[in-house]
């Protein structure tokens, strides 16, 4: 339940060294021994032990949460931040009651770890973060409710620091949001505190306490001498808490921008086993509201009404087999925060976020009339099942709600790599030599040369593709298939492809005919990968920070102009043929002779701030926020939803003719026909990139 933040390394050292193994003996003036940053070291395992009768009493916690819910009239869909959450007892209780948009935040590394462990044991999907309450890591207008419970306010030397906390709360609360503070009744405590007390904590530990008012009478100074019967004194610690009354709290809240501070019945929920309730004995409950306008991004000039956009996301409460721990972790939540902050920068748009899949259908039905557009960022798939990524747009079409990105059919096609290979061959677009394998017995027909890349025929986020996915012999091939099936399932078909040693290329497109922007082409820089490892951008590169592949970087592709133009032409033709919409990414790789081969088509590609699409946009001087806006604008124009603000052409490192996919597809087909008319019968099978018989063999063997 602490407030400040310091250097993380210092923080870790302090966490390990918080027990002071000595005593000061008799002290005349307690206040002289209180460090100004006492809250950095106090909140450790001994803190939970000295206050366990209150902090680990489930009945007390339930009563306190009952008060929050009844006083504020909290509804399950509201977004709640429990500030200075300690070991998370209140926010976990809310999670048990079905509240889902909740988060805990605290300075103590020890207590946050405790909270995460408890949430994991109970399978409760709650995010906990560590940091400074005076500088919250959330965008403005994020939360509906912020709570400070358990007398976790007033730790600083100066009231100005307490005011900074409240001002940050005001900033992160939405217009109309509420703050709820549970703090010691200062007037009562000044008259009623016990100067000395002691109590047994259990059969081994006991604590002796001394208390005195500060020189100015505004803080209560406390000393705890904790002893263990077999070791003697193990801690002698001092701390101080500010004694606010209703009047001073009213002034502080209004000075911080809050409106209508309201004081509720003073309460004293203490455990039946409490011997010394201390500053928890009698507390003040106060709530206040936020009256402020929505930011300019949600304001319209004149009578212009902001567009209501619902953002559909993966469900952080559910298991996700693609992720290393099969759950949303801190990096995932940080990615979501960055996305929300970027969206908040877009003018004339109001965003709501839907990520609870159990109630998604009901929520969409209920809000359909008010939703102008859905920003479909649910690339995890419905219920976090990647095979059900197409279910989300199918659901939106059934409800007649406009949405960004590809439709169900496009997603179904592109999820099957073998289908894309066949379609590409039909369009005379080169692919690597390959073979679809459903059973090991089919390997008797294998005519491909090693080394081979072994990958699931359908999958997401490189799941099932690692540094061990390169086979150099039939024996290795069988071992890889067996190991991968054990990881991803025994009934999954595999694609065996010749391993291409050349550049690893990505092409990003944003827009729709007749206005498409082809982003600068990037290639993967493998210079940071050890020479003895295969050069592939697989699962380790995306999910395992300690892996050598984590050092892979996306850089501007160095390609011959002819090759670059042909790749772009093929991508635009595929964009149209497959029915991609608004944005897509195409992955290619060069063979040993520098000829490009298509690997995959990714409709609705990764939208995160550090993903391939965002990196390509950055090379075009397009910010993350502008990239998301361009995707939304592309969908708006496609549906005819008001005036479009398309991504404007910029001076890019690579200049690309701004032709529509239809125009490029037609030009592409005309070029194929022209070449076929002058080539021999055999040469009709050649790739547009190849003038050698090698490509003919590739087409004939796959």
Short mmCIF file of N, CA and C in Angstrom, two decimals, residues 47 68 97 103 145 199 235-236 239 275 317 320 348 386 389 431 531 550 562-563 581 649 660 675 684 698:
data_model
loop_
_atom_site.label_atom_id
_atom_site.label_comp_id
_atom_site.label_asym_id
_atom_site.label_seq_id
_atom_site.Cartn_x
_atom_site.Cartn_y
_atom_site.Cartn_z
N UNK A 47 5.27 -6.86 7.33
CA UNK A 47 4.08 -6.01 7.31
C UNK A 47 2.81 -6.87 7.28
N UNK A 68 -17.89 -0.32 -1.08
CA UNK A 68 -17.50 0.29 -2.36
C UNK A 68 -18.63 0.14 -3.37
N UNK A 97 -16.32 -11.55 -7.70
CA UNK A 97 -17.72 -11.18 -7.89
C UNK A 97 -18.07 -10.94 -9.36
N UNK A 103 -7.86 -3.46 -12.14
CA UNK A 103 -6.39 -3.47 -12.10
C UNK A 103 -5.93 -2.97 -10.75
N UNK A 145 -13.54 4.36 -12.15
CA UNK A 145 -13.44 4.44 -10.69
C UNK A 145 -11.99 4.20 -10.27
N UNK A 199 1.36 -7.06 21.21
CA UNK A 199 0.49 -8.19 20.93
C UNK A 199 1.30 -9.33 20.32
N UNK A 235 13.33 -6.56 14.00
CA UNK A 235 13.07 -5.31 13.29
C UNK A 235 12.67 -4.23 14.28
N UNK A 236 13.18 -3.04 14.04
CA UNK A 236 12.81 -1.85 14.82
C UNK A 236 12.55 -0.76 13.80
N UNK A 239 7.50 4.78 11.22
CA UNK A 239 6.75 5.32 10.09
C UNK A 239 5.80 6.40 10.59
N UNK A 275 -6.23 -7.30 18.19
CA UNK A 275 -5.82 -6.85 19.52
C UNK A 275 -5.53 -5.36 19.53
N UNK A 317 -8.89 -12.88 -19.86
CA UNK A 317 -9.26 -13.80 -18.78
C UNK A 317 -9.08 -15.26 -19.19
N UNK A 320 -4.60 -18.68 -23.55
CA UNK A 320 -4.18 -18.45 -24.94
C UNK A 320 -2.98 -19.34 -25.21
N UNK A 348 -11.91 13.30 -32.86
CA UNK A 348 -13.30 13.06 -33.29
C UNK A 348 -13.69 11.58 -33.25
N UNK A 386 -7.20 -19.32 -32.30
CA UNK A 386 -6.84 -18.74 -33.60
C UNK A 386 -7.63 -19.32 -34.76
N UNK A 389 -10.61 -17.00 -35.57
CA UNK A 389 -10.43 -15.58 -35.85
C UNK A 389 -11.53 -15.07 -36.78
N UNK A 431 6.29 -19.56 -55.37
CA UNK A 431 6.35 -20.00 -53.98
C UNK A 431 7.50 -21.00 -53.86
N UNK A 531 26.08 -17.42 -35.70
CA UNK A 531 26.24 -18.00 -37.02
C UNK A 531 25.75 -19.44 -37.10
N UNK A 550 15.90 -12.85 -30.20
CA UNK A 550 15.27 -11.61 -29.74
C UNK A 550 15.99 -10.39 -30.31
N UNK A 562 13.96 -3.80 -59.81
CA UNK A 562 13.06 -4.69 -60.54
C UNK A 562 12.39 -5.69 -59.61
N UNK A 563 13.18 -6.25 -58.72
CA UNK A 563 12.64 -7.22 -57.76
C UNK A 563 11.61 -6.55 -56.86
N UNK A 581 -8.84 -6.41 -46.86
CA UNK A 581 -9.47 -5.10 -46.71
C UNK A 581 -8.72 -4.27 -45.67
N UNK A 649 -0.12 10.60 -48.78
CA UNK A 649 1.18 10.13 -49.29
C UNK A 649 2.31 10.91 -48.64
N UNK A 660 -4.24 1.39 -57.65
CA UNK A 660 -5.12 0.54 -56.88
C UNK A 660 -4.75 -0.91 -57.09
N UNK A 675 3.56 -12.26 -71.94
CA UNK A 675 4.73 -13.14 -71.92
C UNK A 675 4.38 -14.53 -72.43
N UNK A 684 5.54 -21.15 -70.43
CA UNK A 684 4.32 -20.58 -69.85
C UNK A 684 4.22 -20.86 -68.36
N UNK A 698 10.30 -26.08 -60.03
CA UNK A 698 9.65 -25.78 -58.74
C UNK A 698 8.14 -25.90 -58.88
#
